[in-house]
Tab-separated table of C-alpha atoms and ligand atoms in Angstrom:
chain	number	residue	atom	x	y	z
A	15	UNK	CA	-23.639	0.038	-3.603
A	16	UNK	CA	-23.254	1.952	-0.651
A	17	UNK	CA	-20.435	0.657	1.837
A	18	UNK	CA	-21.464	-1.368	4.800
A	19	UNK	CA	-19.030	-0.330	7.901
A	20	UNK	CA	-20.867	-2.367	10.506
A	21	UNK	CA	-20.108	-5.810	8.384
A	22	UNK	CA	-16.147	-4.313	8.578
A	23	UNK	CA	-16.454	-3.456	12.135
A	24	UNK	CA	-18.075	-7.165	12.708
A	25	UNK	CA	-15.048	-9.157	11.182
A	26	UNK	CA	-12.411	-6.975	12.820
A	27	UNK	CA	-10.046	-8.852	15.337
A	28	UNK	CA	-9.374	-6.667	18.956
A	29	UNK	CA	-5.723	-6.440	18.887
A	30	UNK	CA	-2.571	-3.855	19.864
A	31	UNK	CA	-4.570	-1.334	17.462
A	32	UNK	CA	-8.449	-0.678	18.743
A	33	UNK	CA	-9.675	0.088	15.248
A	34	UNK	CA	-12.058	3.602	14.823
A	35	UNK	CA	-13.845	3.207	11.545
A	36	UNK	CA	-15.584	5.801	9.074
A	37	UNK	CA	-17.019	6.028	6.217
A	38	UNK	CA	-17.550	9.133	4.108
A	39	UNK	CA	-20.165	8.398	0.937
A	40	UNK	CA	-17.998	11.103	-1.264
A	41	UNK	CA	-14.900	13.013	-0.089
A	42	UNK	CA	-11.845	15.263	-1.476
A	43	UNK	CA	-9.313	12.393	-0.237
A	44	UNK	CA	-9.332	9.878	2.401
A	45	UNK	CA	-5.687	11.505	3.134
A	46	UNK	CA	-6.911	14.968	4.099
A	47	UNK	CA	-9.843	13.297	6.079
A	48	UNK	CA	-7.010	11.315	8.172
A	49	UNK	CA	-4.251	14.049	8.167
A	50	UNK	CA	-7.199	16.192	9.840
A	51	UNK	CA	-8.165	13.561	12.771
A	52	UNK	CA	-4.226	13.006	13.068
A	53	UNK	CA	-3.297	16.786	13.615
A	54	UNK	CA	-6.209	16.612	16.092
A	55	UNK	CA	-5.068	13.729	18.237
A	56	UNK	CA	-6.714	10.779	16.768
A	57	UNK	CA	-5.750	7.582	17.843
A	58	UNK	CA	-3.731	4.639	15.760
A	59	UNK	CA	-6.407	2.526	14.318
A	60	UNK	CA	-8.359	5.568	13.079
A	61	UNK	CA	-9.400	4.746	9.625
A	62	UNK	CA	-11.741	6.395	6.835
A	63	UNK	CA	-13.065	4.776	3.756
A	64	UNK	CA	-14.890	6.490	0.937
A	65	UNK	CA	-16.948	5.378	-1.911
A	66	UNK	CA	-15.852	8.321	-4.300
A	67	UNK	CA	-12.594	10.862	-4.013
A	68	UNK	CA	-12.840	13.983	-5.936
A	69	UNK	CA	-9.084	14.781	-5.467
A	70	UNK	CA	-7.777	11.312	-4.951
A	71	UNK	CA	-3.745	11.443	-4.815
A	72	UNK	CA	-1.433	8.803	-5.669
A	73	UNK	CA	2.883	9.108	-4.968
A	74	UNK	CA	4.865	12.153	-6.653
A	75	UNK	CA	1.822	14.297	-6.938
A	76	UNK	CA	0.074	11.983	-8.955
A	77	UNK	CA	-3.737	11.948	-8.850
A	78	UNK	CA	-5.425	8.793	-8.191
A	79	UNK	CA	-9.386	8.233	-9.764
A	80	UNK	CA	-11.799	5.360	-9.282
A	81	UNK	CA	-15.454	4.998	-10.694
A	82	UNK	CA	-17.735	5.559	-7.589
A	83	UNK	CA	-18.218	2.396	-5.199
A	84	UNK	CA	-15.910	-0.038	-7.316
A	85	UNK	CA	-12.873	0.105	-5.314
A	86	UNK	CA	-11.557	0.073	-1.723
A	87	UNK	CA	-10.210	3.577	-1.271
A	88	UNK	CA	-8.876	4.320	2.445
A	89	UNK	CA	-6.661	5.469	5.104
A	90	UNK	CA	-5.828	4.974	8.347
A	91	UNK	CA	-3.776	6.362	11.313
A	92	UNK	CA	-0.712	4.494	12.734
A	93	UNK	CA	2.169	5.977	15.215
A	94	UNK	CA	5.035	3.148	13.680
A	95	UNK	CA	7.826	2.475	16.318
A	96	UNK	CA	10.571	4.090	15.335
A	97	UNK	CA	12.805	0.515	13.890
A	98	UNK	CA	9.153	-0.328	12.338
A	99	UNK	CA	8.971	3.220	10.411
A	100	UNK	CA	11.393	3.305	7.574
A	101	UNK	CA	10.251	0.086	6.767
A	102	UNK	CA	6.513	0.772	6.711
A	103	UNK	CA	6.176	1.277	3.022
A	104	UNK	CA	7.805	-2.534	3.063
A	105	UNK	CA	4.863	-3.630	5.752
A	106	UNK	CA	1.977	-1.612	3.988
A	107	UNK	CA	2.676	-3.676	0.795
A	108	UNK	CA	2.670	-6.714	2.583
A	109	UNK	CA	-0.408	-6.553	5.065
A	110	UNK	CA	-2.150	-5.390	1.399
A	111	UNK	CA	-1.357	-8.152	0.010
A	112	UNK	CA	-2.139	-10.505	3.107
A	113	UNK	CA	-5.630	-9.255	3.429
A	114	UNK	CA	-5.894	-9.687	-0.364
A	115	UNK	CA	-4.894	-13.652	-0.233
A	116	UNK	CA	-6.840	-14.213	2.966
A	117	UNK	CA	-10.047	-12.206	1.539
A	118	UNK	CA	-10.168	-13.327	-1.950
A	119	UNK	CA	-7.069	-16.644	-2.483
A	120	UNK	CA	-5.672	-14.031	-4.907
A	121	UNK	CA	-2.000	-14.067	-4.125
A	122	UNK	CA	-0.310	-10.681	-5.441
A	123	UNK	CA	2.983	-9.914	-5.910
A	124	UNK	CA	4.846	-6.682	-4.632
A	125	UNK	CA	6.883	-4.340	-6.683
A	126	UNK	CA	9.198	-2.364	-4.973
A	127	UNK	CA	8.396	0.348	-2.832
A	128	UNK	CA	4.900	-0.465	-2.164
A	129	UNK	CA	3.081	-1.417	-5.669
A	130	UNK	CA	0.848	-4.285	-5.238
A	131	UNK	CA	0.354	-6.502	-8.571
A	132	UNK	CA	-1.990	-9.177	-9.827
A	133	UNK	CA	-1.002	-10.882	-13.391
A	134	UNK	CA	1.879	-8.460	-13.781
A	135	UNK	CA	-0.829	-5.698	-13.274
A	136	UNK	CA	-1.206	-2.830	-11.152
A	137	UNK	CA	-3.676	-3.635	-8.476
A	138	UNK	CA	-3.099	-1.234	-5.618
A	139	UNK	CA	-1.371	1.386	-4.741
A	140	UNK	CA	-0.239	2.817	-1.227
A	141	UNK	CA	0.671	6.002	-0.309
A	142	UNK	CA	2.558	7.253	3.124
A	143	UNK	CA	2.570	10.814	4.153
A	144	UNK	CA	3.573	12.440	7.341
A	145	UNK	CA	1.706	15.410	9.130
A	146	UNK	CA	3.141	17.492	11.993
A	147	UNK	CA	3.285	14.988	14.501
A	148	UNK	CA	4.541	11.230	15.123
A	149	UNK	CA	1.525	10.111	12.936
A	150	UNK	CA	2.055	8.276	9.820
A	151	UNK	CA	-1.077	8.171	7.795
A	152	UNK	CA	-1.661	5.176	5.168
A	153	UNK	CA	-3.137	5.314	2.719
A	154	UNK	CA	-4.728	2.363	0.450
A	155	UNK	CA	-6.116	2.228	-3.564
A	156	UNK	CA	-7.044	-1.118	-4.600
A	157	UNK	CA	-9.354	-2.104	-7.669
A	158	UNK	CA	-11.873	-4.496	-6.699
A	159	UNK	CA	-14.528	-4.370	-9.443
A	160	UNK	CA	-13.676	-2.221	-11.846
A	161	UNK	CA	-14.463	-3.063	-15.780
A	162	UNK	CA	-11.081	-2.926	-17.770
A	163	UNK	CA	-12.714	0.210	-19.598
A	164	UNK	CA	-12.572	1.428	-15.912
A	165	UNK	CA	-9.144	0.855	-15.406
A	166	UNK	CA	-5.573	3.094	-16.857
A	167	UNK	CA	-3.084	1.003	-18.864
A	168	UNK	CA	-1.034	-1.138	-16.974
A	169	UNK	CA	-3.565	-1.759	-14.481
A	170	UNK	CA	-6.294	-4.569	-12.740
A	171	UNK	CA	-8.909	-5.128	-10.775
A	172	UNK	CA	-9.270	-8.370	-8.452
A	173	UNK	CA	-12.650	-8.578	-10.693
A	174	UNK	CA	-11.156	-8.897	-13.368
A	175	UNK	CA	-8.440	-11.199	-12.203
A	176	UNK	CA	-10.958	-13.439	-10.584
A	177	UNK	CA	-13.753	-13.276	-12.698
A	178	UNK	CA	-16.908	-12.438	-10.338
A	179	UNK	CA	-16.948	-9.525	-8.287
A	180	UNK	CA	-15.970	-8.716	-4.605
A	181	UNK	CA	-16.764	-7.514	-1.371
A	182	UNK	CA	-14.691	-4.251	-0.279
A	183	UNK	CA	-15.946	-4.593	3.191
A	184	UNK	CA	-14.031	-8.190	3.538
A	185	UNK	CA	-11.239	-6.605	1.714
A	186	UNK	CA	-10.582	-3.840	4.373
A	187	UNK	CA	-11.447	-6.473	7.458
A	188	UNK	CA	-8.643	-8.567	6.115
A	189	UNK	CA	-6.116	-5.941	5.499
A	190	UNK	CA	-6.530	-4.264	8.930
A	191	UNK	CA	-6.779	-7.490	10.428
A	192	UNK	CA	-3.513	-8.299	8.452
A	193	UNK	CA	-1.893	-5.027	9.689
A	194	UNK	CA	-3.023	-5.517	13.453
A	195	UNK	CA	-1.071	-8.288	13.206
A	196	UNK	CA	2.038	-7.469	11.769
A	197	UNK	CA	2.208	-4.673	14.585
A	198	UNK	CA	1.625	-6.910	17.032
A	199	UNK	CA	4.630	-9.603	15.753
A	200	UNK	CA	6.863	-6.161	14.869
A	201	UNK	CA	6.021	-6.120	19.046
A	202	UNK	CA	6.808	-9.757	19.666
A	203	UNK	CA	9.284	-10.082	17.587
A	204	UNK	CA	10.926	-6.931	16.422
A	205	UNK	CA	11.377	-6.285	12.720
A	206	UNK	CA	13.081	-8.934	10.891
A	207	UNK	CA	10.480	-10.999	9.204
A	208	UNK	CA	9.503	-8.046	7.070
A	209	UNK	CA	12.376	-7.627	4.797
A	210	UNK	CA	11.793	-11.780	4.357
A	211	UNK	CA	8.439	-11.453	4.259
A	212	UNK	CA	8.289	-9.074	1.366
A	213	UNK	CA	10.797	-10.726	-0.214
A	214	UNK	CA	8.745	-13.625	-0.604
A	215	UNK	CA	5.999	-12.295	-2.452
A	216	UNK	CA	8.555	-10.254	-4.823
A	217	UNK	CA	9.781	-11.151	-8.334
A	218	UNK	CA	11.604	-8.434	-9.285
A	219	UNK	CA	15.196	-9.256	-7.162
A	220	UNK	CA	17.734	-10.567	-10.036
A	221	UNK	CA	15.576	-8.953	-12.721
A	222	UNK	CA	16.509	-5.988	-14.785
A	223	UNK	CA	15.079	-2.769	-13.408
A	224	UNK	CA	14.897	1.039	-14.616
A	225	UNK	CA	14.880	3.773	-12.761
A	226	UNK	CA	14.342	7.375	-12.801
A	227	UNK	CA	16.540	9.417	-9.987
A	228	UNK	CA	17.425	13.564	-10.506
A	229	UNK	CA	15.920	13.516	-13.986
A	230	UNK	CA	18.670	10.922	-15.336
A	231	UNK	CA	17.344	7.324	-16.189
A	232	UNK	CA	19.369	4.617	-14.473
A	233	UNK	CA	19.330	1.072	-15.185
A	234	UNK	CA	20.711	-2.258	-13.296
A	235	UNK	CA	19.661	-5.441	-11.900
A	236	UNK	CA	17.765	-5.406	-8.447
A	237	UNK	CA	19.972	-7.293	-5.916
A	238	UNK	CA	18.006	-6.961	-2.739
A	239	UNK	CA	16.269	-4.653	-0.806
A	240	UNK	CA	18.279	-3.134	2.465
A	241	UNK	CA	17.858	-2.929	6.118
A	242	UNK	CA	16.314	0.391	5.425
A	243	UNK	CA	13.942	-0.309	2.855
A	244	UNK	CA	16.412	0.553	-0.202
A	245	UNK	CA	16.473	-1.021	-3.408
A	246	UNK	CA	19.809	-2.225	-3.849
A	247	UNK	CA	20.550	-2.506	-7.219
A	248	UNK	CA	23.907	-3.118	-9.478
A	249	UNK	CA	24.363	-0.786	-12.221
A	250	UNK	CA	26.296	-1.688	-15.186
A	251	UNK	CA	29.256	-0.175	-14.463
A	252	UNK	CA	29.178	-2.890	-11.152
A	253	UNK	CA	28.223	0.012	-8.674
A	254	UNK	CA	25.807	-1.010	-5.996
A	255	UNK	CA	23.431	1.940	-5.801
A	256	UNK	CA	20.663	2.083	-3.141
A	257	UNK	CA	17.803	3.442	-4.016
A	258	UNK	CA	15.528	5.405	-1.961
A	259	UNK	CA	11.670	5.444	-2.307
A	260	UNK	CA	11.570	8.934	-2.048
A	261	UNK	CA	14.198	9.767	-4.690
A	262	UNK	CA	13.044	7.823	-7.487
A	263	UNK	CA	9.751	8.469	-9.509
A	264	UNK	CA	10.068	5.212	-12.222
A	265	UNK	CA	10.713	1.897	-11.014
A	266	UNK	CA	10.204	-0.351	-14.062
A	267	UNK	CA	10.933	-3.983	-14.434
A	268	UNK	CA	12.750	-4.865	-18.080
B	11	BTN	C1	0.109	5.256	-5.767
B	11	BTN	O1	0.449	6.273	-6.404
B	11	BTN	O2	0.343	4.126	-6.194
B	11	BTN	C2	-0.593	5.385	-4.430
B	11	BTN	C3	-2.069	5.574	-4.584
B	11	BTN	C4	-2.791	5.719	-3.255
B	11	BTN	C5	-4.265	6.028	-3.439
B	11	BTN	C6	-5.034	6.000	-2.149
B	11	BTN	S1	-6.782	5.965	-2.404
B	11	BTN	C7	-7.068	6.231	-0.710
B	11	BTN	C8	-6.059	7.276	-0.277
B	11	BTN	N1	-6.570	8.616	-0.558
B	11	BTN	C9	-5.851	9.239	-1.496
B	11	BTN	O3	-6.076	10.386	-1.927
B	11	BTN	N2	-4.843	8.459	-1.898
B	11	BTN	C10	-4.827	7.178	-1.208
């Protein structure tokens, strides 16, 4: 079914961020489509969703595919205050899975950076990339109603999860709405609830972890998660080792 932008637009709270919607039926990736309106001076708030990517990318030059129309596949425009923008991958998670919960009662958990899991299952996945410019552009996979035989290993679909199907359009009101807010309190408030906040819907601090960094694996427990975003996590030899989300390629829980 074809994806209905004016019920989005309709359940969309007027915040900080005036929210531009679009919607492409099939693209190359929601990314480029974004990057593009960034580099030409679109505003925060400027977001794209697609039914179908041809060339869908996911983190470390992975590619990321979806059966047409089953999941919510988009990205959107933000200019991050600087003390907001090393923790974005942090906030991404979180507003993901606080539009989730308020659109569905589904209540995921995050894996660090920025996976998004249902059942111990993948269920989204965000990426972050930079063009020229102070733009940051997000950008959001998450399986709504695909069938298992739809789905790679290790991964769900809030279908699945919940047993009747769901409505992308409610899915991407709730997660901008979610985001619009978060900016808003980062405003208020500055940025101290995040690291909290995404500690609360974790379950991987204390637990055994795995990680890939220069080629070597590393293993340890996952202590907590830095000021900056960073992993910290004890390896056995009782270093503390943070872990950057751009140097690592595995994070696995034991
Ligand atoms: C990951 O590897 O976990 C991140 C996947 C991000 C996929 C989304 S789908 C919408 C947007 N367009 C893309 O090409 N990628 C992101």
């Amino acid at each position: 079914m074809s994806f209905d932008l004016a019920r989005v637009t309709s359940e969309l709270a007027t915040g900080e961020i005036i929210w531009s919607l679009h919607y492409e039926p099939v693209c190359d990736s929601t990314q480029d489509l974004a990057r593009a309106a960034a580099v030409s001076g679109a505003a925060p708030g400027w977001t794209v969703t697609t039914d179908l990517q041809r060339r869908g990318r996911g983190r470390h030059g992975r590619s990321w595919t979806a059966p047409a129309g089953q999941a919510l596949l988009f990205s959107t425009v933000l200019r991050p205050p600087v003390d907001v923008l090393p923790l974005m991958p942090l906030l991404a998670a979180v507003t993901v899975a606080g539009g989730v919960e308020l659109s569905t009662g589904a209540a995921p958990e995050l894996k660090w950076p920025n996976d998004v899991l249902l059942n111990g299952k993948k269920l989204a996945g965000i990426l972050l990339e930079r063009p020229p410019g102070s733009s940051v552009i997000l950008g959001v996979g998450l399986n709504v109603n695909q069938s298992a035989a739809e789905l790679s290993e290790g991964a769900t679909s809030l279908a699945i999860e919940l047993g009747h199907s769901v409505s992308r359009e409610g899915l991407l009101a709730a997660i901008l709405n979610d985001l619009g807010n978060a900016y808003e309190r980062a405003d208020r408030e500055g940025v101290d609830w995040i690291l909290p906040g995404w500690r609360s819907r974790t379950s991987m601090l204390g637990k055994p972890v795995t990680f890939r960094r220069n080629g070597m694996l590393l293993r340890g427990l996952a202590e907590d998660i830095g000021l900056d975003g960073a992993l910290l996590v004890r390896t056995s030899d009782g270093t503390r080792v943070s872990v950057v989300a751009g140097d690592v390629e595995l994070v696995r829980l034991e």
